[in-house]
Tab-separated table of C-alpha atoms in Angstrom:
chain	number	residue	atom	x	y	z
W	1	MET	CA	79.831	83.317	-5.114
W	2	LEU	CA	81.013	85.866	-7.343
W	3	ASP	CA	85.574	86.033	-7.130
W	4	VAL	CA	84.786	89.771	-6.312
W	5	HIS	CA	88.028	88.752	-2.605
W	6	LYS	CA	91.328	90.726	-2.965
W	7	ASP	CA	93.766	87.726	-2.398
W	8	ASP	CA	96.546	89.939	-0.757
W	9	GLY	CA	99.218	86.563	0.513
W	10	PRO	CA	100.651	83.185	-0.774
W	11	GLU	CA	98.332	80.605	-1.637
W	12	SER	CA	98.432	77.309	-0.310
W	13	LYS	CA	100.171	74.748	-2.014
W	14	PHE	CA	98.554	70.841	-2.226
W	15	TYR	CA	101.233	67.985	-2.905
W	16	PHE	CA	99.386	64.919	-3.493
W	17	THR	CA	102.173	61.465	-2.896
W	18	HIS	CA	101.338	57.905	-5.049
W	19	SER	CA	103.356	55.153	-2.500
W	20	LEU	CA	103.373	51.931	-1.879
W	21	LEU	CA	104.464	51.103	2.313
W	22	PRO	CA	106.806	48.546	2.615
W	23	SER	CA	106.738	45.067	2.384
W	24	TYR	CA	107.682	43.984	6.036
W	25	ILE	CA	106.746	47.466	8.976
W	26	ASP	CA	108.395	46.813	12.291
W	27	PRO	CA	105.615	48.879	14.027
W	28	ASN	CA	108.777	49.567	16.628
W	29	ASN	CA	111.514	50.909	13.855
W	30	THR	CA	109.625	52.167	10.736
W	31	SER	CA	110.462	54.157	8.114
W	32	THR	CA	111.737	57.936	8.548
W	33	LYS	CA	111.972	58.670	5.292
W	34	LYS	CA	108.902	56.796	3.881
W	35	LYS	CA	106.073	57.732	3.176
W	36	PRO	CA	103.863	58.535	5.225
W	37	PHE	CA	106.094	58.045	8.158
W	38	ASP	CA	108.018	60.271	7.525
W	39	LEU	CA	105.107	63.187	7.146
W	40	PHE	CA	104.046	61.353	10.920
W	41	GLN	CA	107.756	62.791	11.796
W	42	LYS	CA	107.729	66.434	10.406
W	43	GLN	CA	104.714	67.552	12.025
W	44	PRO	CA	105.595	67.184	15.878
W	45	PHE	CA	101.556	68.854	17.029
W	46	SER	CA	99.362	68.288	16.215
W	47	HIS	CA	95.725	69.617	17.568
W	48	THR	CA	93.394	67.475	16.230
W	49	VAL	CA	93.440	64.517	14.191
W	50	ASP	CA	90.730	62.636	12.160
W	51	LEU	CA	89.921	58.871	11.830
W	52	ILE	CA	87.018	58.909	8.642
W	53	LEU	CA	86.255	54.694	7.249
W	54	PRO	CA	83.263	52.860	6.655
W	55	GLU	CA	81.682	51.575	8.677
W	56	GLU	CA	81.989	47.838	8.328
W	57	ILE	CA	85.826	48.420	8.792
W	58	TYR	CA	85.776	50.732	11.671
W	59	GLU	CA	83.155	48.020	13.589
W	60	LEU	CA	86.768	45.768	13.431
W	61	VAL	CA	89.333	48.172	15.031
W	62	ARG	CA	86.290	49.744	17.833
W	63	ALA	CA	86.953	47.576	20.102
W	64	GLN	CA	91.031	49.219	20.019
W	65	PHE	CA	89.713	52.871	21.267
W	66	GLU	CA	87.194	50.997	23.985
W	67	ASP	CA	89.619	48.528	25.220
W	68	GLY	CA	91.807	52.417	27.887
W	69	GLU	CA	94.511	50.480	26.189
W	70	THR	CA	95.650	51.972	23.810
W	71	PHE	CA	93.963	55.009	21.941
W	72	GLY	CA	90.927	55.280	25.306
W	73	THR	CA	93.997	56.581	27.628
W	74	LEU	CA	95.715	59.594	25.558
W	75	GLN	CA	96.735	62.308	28.155
W	76	TYR	CA	98.496	65.347	27.310
W	77	ALA	CA	99.091	68.754	31.055
W	78	ARG	CA	99.318	72.589	30.886
W	79	VAL	CA	101.071	73.414	32.511
W	80	HIS	CA	102.994	76.951	33.829
W	81	MET	CA	106.238	77.141	34.709
W	82	LYS	CA	109.645	79.206	32.777
W	83	LEU	CA	112.210	78.042	30.733
W	84	GLY	CA	114.818	77.953	33.195
W	85	GLU	CA	112.333	74.952	35.292
W	86	MET	CA	112.725	72.516	32.456
W	87	LEU	CA	116.230	72.518	33.251
W	88	ALA	CA	116.696	71.352	36.564
W	89	GLU	CA	117.797	69.046	36.786
W	90	GLU	CA	115.510	65.987	38.001
W	91	PHE	CA	113.480	67.805	35.385
W	92	LEU	CA	116.025	67.640	33.047
W	93	GLU	CA	117.394	63.782	34.268
W	94	HIS	CA	114.604	62.615	34.397
W	95	TYR	CA	112.169	63.618	31.298
W	96	VAL	CA	114.244	65.911	28.726
W	97	LYS	CA	117.765	63.982	27.922
W	98	LYS	CA	115.564	60.004	27.352
W	99	GLY	CA	113.900	61.753	24.419
W	100	SER	CA	110.357	61.571	24.805
W	101	ILE	CA	108.467	64.259	25.976
W	102	MET	CA	107.364	67.351	23.962
W	103	MET	CA	106.411	70.696	25.459
W	104	LEU	CA	105.400	73.448	23.535
W	105	SER	CA	104.842	77.020	24.877
W	106	GLU	CA	102.274	79.919	23.906
W	107	GLY	CA	103.017	82.500	21.176
W	108	ARG	CA	102.559	83.552	18.289
W	109	PRO	CA	105.709	82.136	15.573
W	110	LEU	CA	107.324	84.122	13.898
W	111	VAL	CA	105.082	87.179	16.174
W	112	ASP	CA	106.331	86.131	20.395
W	113	ASN	CA	108.794	84.463	22.055
W	114	VAL	CA	107.862	80.767	21.669
W	115	PHE	CA	109.691	77.496	22.504
W	116	SER	CA	109.248	74.327	21.500
W	117	LEU	CA	111.133	70.773	22.257
W	118	TYR	CA	110.413	67.934	20.585
W	119	LYS	CA	113.456	64.291	21.503
W	120	GLY	CA	115.895	66.575	23.120
W	121	GLN	CA	115.495	69.119	20.900
W	122	LEU	CA	114.606	72.868	22.279
W	123	ARG	CA	114.339	75.270	20.207
W	124	ILE	CA	113.468	79.244	21.239
W	125	GLU	CA	112.504	81.550	18.686
W	126	LEU	CA	112.831	85.460	19.680
W	127	ASP	CA	112.960	89.088	17.733
W	128	ARG	CA	116.323	90.286	17.639
W	129	ALA	CA	116.544	92.549	20.406
W	130	THR	CA	116.197	89.872	22.710
W	131	TYR	CA	118.107	87.339	20.683
W	132	GLU	CA	121.418	90.035	21.381
W	133	ARG	CA	120.321	90.271	25.064
W	134	CYS	CA	120.187	85.626	25.420
W	135	GLY	CA	124.043	85.662	24.291
W	136	ILE	CA	123.664	82.312	22.367
W	137	GLN	CA	123.989	81.351	18.824
W	138	GLY	CA	121.677	81.120	16.408
W	139	LYS	CA	120.240	81.771	13.336
W	140	PRO	CA	118.095	83.787	11.309
W	141	ILE	CA	114.798	82.869	9.786
W	142	GLU	CA	112.679	85.066	7.790
W	143	ASN	CA	109.270	86.210	9.152
W	144	GLY	CA	107.353	87.780	5.844
W	145	GLY	CA	108.882	91.127	6.391
W	146	LYS	CA	111.655	93.567	5.026
W	147	LYS	CA	113.701	91.508	2.542
W	148	HIS	CA	117.212	92.437	4.096
W	149	GLN	CA	116.170	92.950	7.429
W	150	LYS	CA	116.570	89.741	10.113
W	151	ALA	CA	113.982	90.722	12.471
W	152	ARG	CA	113.812	86.959	14.055
W	153	TRP	CA	115.657	84.783	15.171
W	154	VAL	CA	115.799	80.977	15.835
W	155	ILE	CA	118.275	78.714	18.712
W	156	GLU	CA	118.190	75.230	18.714
W	157	LEU	CA	119.938	73.090	21.323
W	158	ASP	CA	120.830	69.492	22.232
W	159	LEU	CA	119.786	68.652	25.269
W	160	CYS	CA	120.209	65.152	25.018
W	161	SER	CA	123.856	65.819	24.335
W	162	LYS	CA	126.762	64.766	27.036
W	163	ASN	CA	127.904	68.344	26.902
W	164	MET	CA	123.712	69.915	28.186
W	165	LYS	CA	124.397	69.016	31.809
W	166	HIS	CA	125.094	71.220	35.020
W	167	GLY	CA	129.031	72.369	35.531
W	168	LYS	CA	129.416	72.863	31.611
W	169	LYS	CA	129.858	76.073	29.157
W	170	GLY	CA	126.739	75.547	27.311
W	171	PHE	CA	124.590	74.522	29.311
W	172	SER	CA	125.585	77.911	31.687
W	173	ARG	CA	125.371	80.123	28.716
W	174	LEU	CA	121.580	79.044	27.986
W	175	GLU	CA	120.884	79.234	32.204
W	176	TRP	CA	121.973	82.459	31.755
W	177	ALA	CA	119.611	83.370	29.390
W	178	CYS	CA	116.893	81.643	31.530
W	179	ASN	CA	117.881	83.336	34.020
W	180	ASN	CA	118.593	87.071	33.655
W	181	VAL	CA	117.318	87.267	30.014
W	182	LEU	CA	113.737	84.151	28.858
W	183	ASP	CA	112.429	84.886	33.050
W	184	GLN	CA	108.286	85.273	32.192
W	185	SER	CA	106.150	82.120	33.778
W	186	LEU	CA	104.099	80.468	30.150
W	187	THR	CA	102.157	78.538	29.722
W	188	TRP	CA	103.237	75.252	28.254
W	189	LEU	CA	101.617	71.742	27.138
W	190	PHE	CA	103.572	68.777	28.023
W	191	TYR	CA	102.936	65.433	26.338
W	192	ASN	CA	104.868	62.114	28.034
W	193	PRO	CA	104.375	58.905	26.109
W	194	HIS	CA	105.678	56.755	28.851
W	195	PRO	CA	102.520	54.279	29.848
W	196	ASN	CA	103.850	54.712	33.609
W	197	SER	CA	102.624	58.160	33.015
W	198	ILE	CA	98.826	57.167	32.662
W	199	GLU	CA	97.997	56.631	36.379
W	200	ALA	CA	101.472	58.627	37.525
W	201	LEU	CA	100.199	62.652	36.379
W	202	PRO	CA	96.782	62.923	37.527
W	203	ASP	CA	98.597	61.376	41.142
W	204	GLY	CA	101.547	63.624	41.125
W	205	ARG	CA	103.222	60.500	41.253
W	206	GLU	CA	106.213	62.238	38.178
W	207	PRO	CA	108.642	65.341	38.867
W	208	ILE	CA	106.640	67.983	37.194
W	209	ALA	CA	103.783	67.066	39.906
W	210	MET	CA	105.084	70.013	41.947
W	211	LEU	CA	104.321	72.659	39.462
W	212	GLN	CA	100.292	71.953	39.359
W	213	PRO	CA	100.243	70.565	36.062
W	214	PHE	CA	96.196	70.515	34.720
W	215	VAL	CA	95.844	67.060	32.740
W	216	HIS	CA	93.470	66.807	29.851
W	217	ARG	CA	92.475	63.648	28.887
W	218	ILE	CA	91.846	63.140	25.226
W	219	ALA	CA	88.428	60.522	24.648
W	220	PRO	CA	88.455	59.724	20.523
W	221	THR	CA	84.888	60.919	19.485
W	222	ALA	CA	82.993	59.003	16.318
W	223	ASN	CA	80.548	60.404	14.541
W	224	VAL	CA	78.584	58.311	11.619
W	225	LEU	CA	77.323	59.965	8.536
W	226	GLU	CA	74.289	57.126	7.576
W	227	ARG	CA	73.151	56.884	4.266
W	228	GLY	CA	76.421	58.538	2.418
W	229	LEU	CA	77.811	59.413	-0.522
W	230	ALA	CA	81.058	57.895	-1.303
W	231	PRO	CA	83.295	57.635	-4.587
W	232	GLU	CA	84.157	53.787	-6.097
W	233	ILE	CA	87.406	54.261	-5.621
W	234	THR	CA	89.321	50.627	-5.947
W	235	VAL	CA	92.840	49.384	-6.716
W	236	ALA	CA	92.619	49.046	-9.945
W	237	HIS	CA	92.070	52.719	-11.113
W	238	LEU	CA	93.934	54.670	-8.908
W	239	ALA	CA	96.004	55.687	-11.318
W	240	ASN	CA	93.521	57.706	-12.838
W	241	LEU	CA	93.019	59.854	-9.812
W	242	TYR	CA	96.675	60.806	-10.609
W	243	ASP	CA	94.919	64.855	-12.359
W	244	GLN	CA	95.110	67.715	-9.941
W	245	ASP	CA	91.264	67.656	-9.714
W	246	SER	CA	90.152	64.637	-8.831
W	247	SER	CA	92.710	64.571	-6.280
W	248	LEU	CA	91.697	67.232	-4.405
W	249	ALA	CA	87.797	66.319	-5.456
W	250	LEU	CA	88.747	63.121	-3.411
W	251	LEU	CA	90.300	65.422	-0.929
W	252	GLU	CA	87.714	67.904	-0.166
W	253	TRP	CA	85.100	64.801	-0.625
W	254	LEU	CA	87.587	63.645	2.492
W	255	HIS	CA	88.055	67.213	4.220
W	256	MET	CA	83.775	67.316	4.078
W	257	MET	CA	82.769	64.593	5.446
W	258	SER	CA	85.471	65.540	8.894
W	259	LEU	CA	82.986	68.061	9.192
W	260	PRO	CA	80.529	66.149	8.798
W	261	SER	CA	78.424	67.798	5.455
W	262	PRO	CA	74.613	67.083	5.402
W	263	ARG	CA	75.699	67.552	1.747
W	264	LEU	CA	77.574	64.545	1.672
W	265	GLN	CA	74.229	62.316	1.737
W	266	LYS	CA	72.084	60.681	-0.640
W	267	SER	CA	68.822	62.332	0.268
W	268	ASP	CA	70.372	65.312	0.736
W	269	ARG	CA	68.231	68.180	-1.882
W	270	ILE	CA	69.897	71.177	-0.886
W	271	ASP	CA	68.248	74.830	-2.716
W	272	PRO	CA	72.144	75.049	-5.581
W	273	TYR	CA	71.876	78.446	-5.109
W	274	LEU	CA	72.829	78.202	-1.377
W	275	SER	CA	75.491	75.028	-2.116
W	276	ARG	CA	76.666	74.134	-5.174
W	277	TYR	CA	78.271	71.239	-4.005
W	278	GLU	CA	78.647	67.356	-5.501
W	279	VAL	CA	80.443	64.251	-4.130
W	280	PRO	CA	83.310	63.769	-7.274
W	281	ASP	CA	81.753	60.572	-9.498
W	282	LEU	CA	85.851	60.142	-9.974
W	283	GLY	CA	84.716	58.118	-13.293
W	284	HIS	CA	83.340	55.037	-11.861
W	285	GLY	CA	80.103	55.809	-9.930
W	286	LEU	CA	78.561	56.576	-6.106
W	287	ALA	CA	78.210	54.314	-3.829
W	288	THR	CA	75.761	54.987	-0.686
W	289	LYS	CA	77.231	53.104	2.488
W	290	ASN	CA	77.828	54.831	5.855
W	291	ILE	CA	81.107	56.751	6.849
W	292	VAL	CA	82.134	56.926	9.681
W	293	CYS	CA	84.771	60.043	11.307
W	294	VAL	CA	86.470	59.637	14.978
W	295	ARG	CA	88.138	62.924	15.645
W	296	TRP	CA	90.578	63.046	18.759
W	297	ASN	CA	91.302	67.279	19.885
W	298	GLY	CA	94.533	67.589	22.755
W	299	PHE	CA	98.538	67.864	22.372
W	300	ILE	CA	98.926	64.504	19.839
W	301	SER	CA	101.904	62.654	19.221
W	302	PRO	CA	103.287	61.719	15.899
W	303	GLU	CA	103.819	58.731	17.569
W	304	PHE	CA	100.525	58.426	19.029
W	305	ILE	CA	99.498	59.587	15.038
W	306	LYS	CA	101.399	56.295	13.516
W	307	GLY	CA	100.026	53.705	16.356
W	308	LEU	CA	97.061	54.979	15.373
W	309	PHE	CA	98.092	54.105	11.522
W	310	LEU	CA	99.426	51.182	11.924
W	311	THR	CA	96.697	49.814	14.336
W	312	VAL	CA	93.574	50.603	11.862
W	313	ARG	CA	95.657	48.882	9.241
W	314	ARG	CA	96.587	45.352	10.738
W	315	HIS	CA	93.152	45.662	12.307
W	316	GLY	CA	90.902	46.320	9.624
W	317	MET	CA	92.699	46.099	6.723
W	318	ARG	CA	94.234	42.144	6.691
W	319	VAL	CA	93.939	40.591	3.244
W	320	ALA	CA	93.228	37.075	3.012
W	321	LYS	CA	96.258	34.702	2.709
W	322	ASP	CA	94.446	34.027	-1.782
W	323	ASP	CA	95.162	37.271	-2.341
W	324	GLN	CA	98.153	37.829	-1.289
W	325	ASP	CA	100.583	38.969	-3.721
W	326	GLY	CA	103.580	38.038	-1.527
W	327	GLU	CA	105.119	41.059	-0.601
W	328	GLY	CA	102.443	42.542	1.494
W	329	GLY	CA	99.731	43.579	-0.905
W	330	THR	CA	96.892	42.927	-2.229
W	331	GLU	CA	96.245	40.826	-6.044
W	332	LYS	CA	92.874	41.640	-5.853
W	333	MET	CA	92.185	45.338	-8.486
W	334	ASP	CA	88.594	44.874	-7.239
W	335	GLU	CA	89.785	45.157	-4.035
W	336	GLY	CA	88.142	49.204	-2.185
W	337	ARG	CA	88.922	48.546	1.627
W	338	TRP	CA	90.427	52.137	2.991
W	339	PHE	CA	90.458	55.069	6.188
W	340	SER	CA	91.731	57.866	5.786
W	341	ILE	CA	93.884	59.868	8.357
W	342	THR	CA	94.381	63.603	8.216
W	343	ALA	CA	96.148	65.503	10.873
W	344	LYS	CA	96.219	69.403	11.767
W	345	ALA	CA	99.383	71.445	13.353
W	346	PHE	CA	99.548	73.972	15.619
W	347	GLY	CA	99.944	77.304	13.428
W	348	GLY	CA	102.871	77.692	12.564
W	349	TYR	CA	104.847	74.185	13.352
W	350	GLY	CA	103.088	73.125	10.051
W	351	GLY	CA	100.042	73.217	8.456
W	352	CYS	CA	98.021	69.819	7.132
W	353	TYR	CA	98.573	66.646	6.300
W	354	THR	CA	95.843	63.438	5.040
W	355	VAL	CA	97.179	59.467	4.772
W	356	MET	CA	94.740	57.730	2.246
W	357	GLN	CA	96.060	53.807	2.910
W	358	PHE	CA	93.913	50.528	1.067
W	359	ALA	CA	94.109	46.928	2.455
W	360	GLY	CA	97.680	46.326	0.201
W	361	ARG	CA	100.544	48.410	-0.181
W	362	GLU	CA	98.969	51.356	-1.463
W	363	THR	CA	98.996	55.328	-0.447
W	364	PHE	CA	97.967	58.865	-1.139
W	365	THR	CA	99.395	61.456	0.643
W	366	TRP	CA	98.160	65.121	-0.032
W	367	VAL	CA	100.735	68.330	2.199
W	368	CYS	CA	99.189	71.137	2.028
W	369	ASP	CA	101.744	73.815	3.088
């Protein structure tokens, strides 16, 4: 209640953007430079994804979560292995060279020696003593310590390169470092997006099966906040939310909805001494509606989040032919349909971003560093 705490570290920064989706989106070849698709790729390792949308829109897309072919079959594996086992010929050719899998080792970035693999790019973060023993070229990174003393180093290698194969000089140097320096067994998270992996991995019909992985299935959980208060937002009034207080109030409301907090229900009568939160009005009143929060917890890839975004937009945000503006948007200025996706990254591999999509092309994004 009283502002008496001491600020020991830097405050989080939020970056708010209002953008328009392209007039045509190819699901198999989306832009990597335009929002929100660039956000999906910049955060490769997410542990929690929340989809928030009104119940009437959820009913339109609900079948996509229950059909067992798209979002109901997401899975990943936890496996104990050494970094050098990733360089074994079968593992390298079947997984790494194809550039589809992603892996993340145990450890805390900027504290421990950690490793990650995404689209064939191997990233190794080491303390100075371990780095000097490896004998591989890297670059120093800031770790919040002494300004002129480089205590942490990063080595980045493209394992999809033609030079990264057995017998080549650079690859042999990496093999030596894995066998003589980076030889600790670690716990890894492993994700393979290939459709055949859904059945082959649990059945032990993949190269990683010899390492006896523990397979986790990620099933979405849906929570309904009944008679929740929501700010009235239409396409015609989106420019009114550019103000910092308004945009952050809307973001706070979305995050409160992901809890879901009873403070958002119309029937809530909490003592103001315990909580003074009020649903933001945003200048156009409040509406009472049932709102659904669908959550996925696990090791989640950017491709899954992109697919989720496109699927909900295609099945739940369809604009009637008479209301289309010819560029993929809507001419109906009182259009108020929306949904939001929030993705939270593993510590040290990004922060958190929220995408709020309206029917048509209008898109809000918030990025927290």
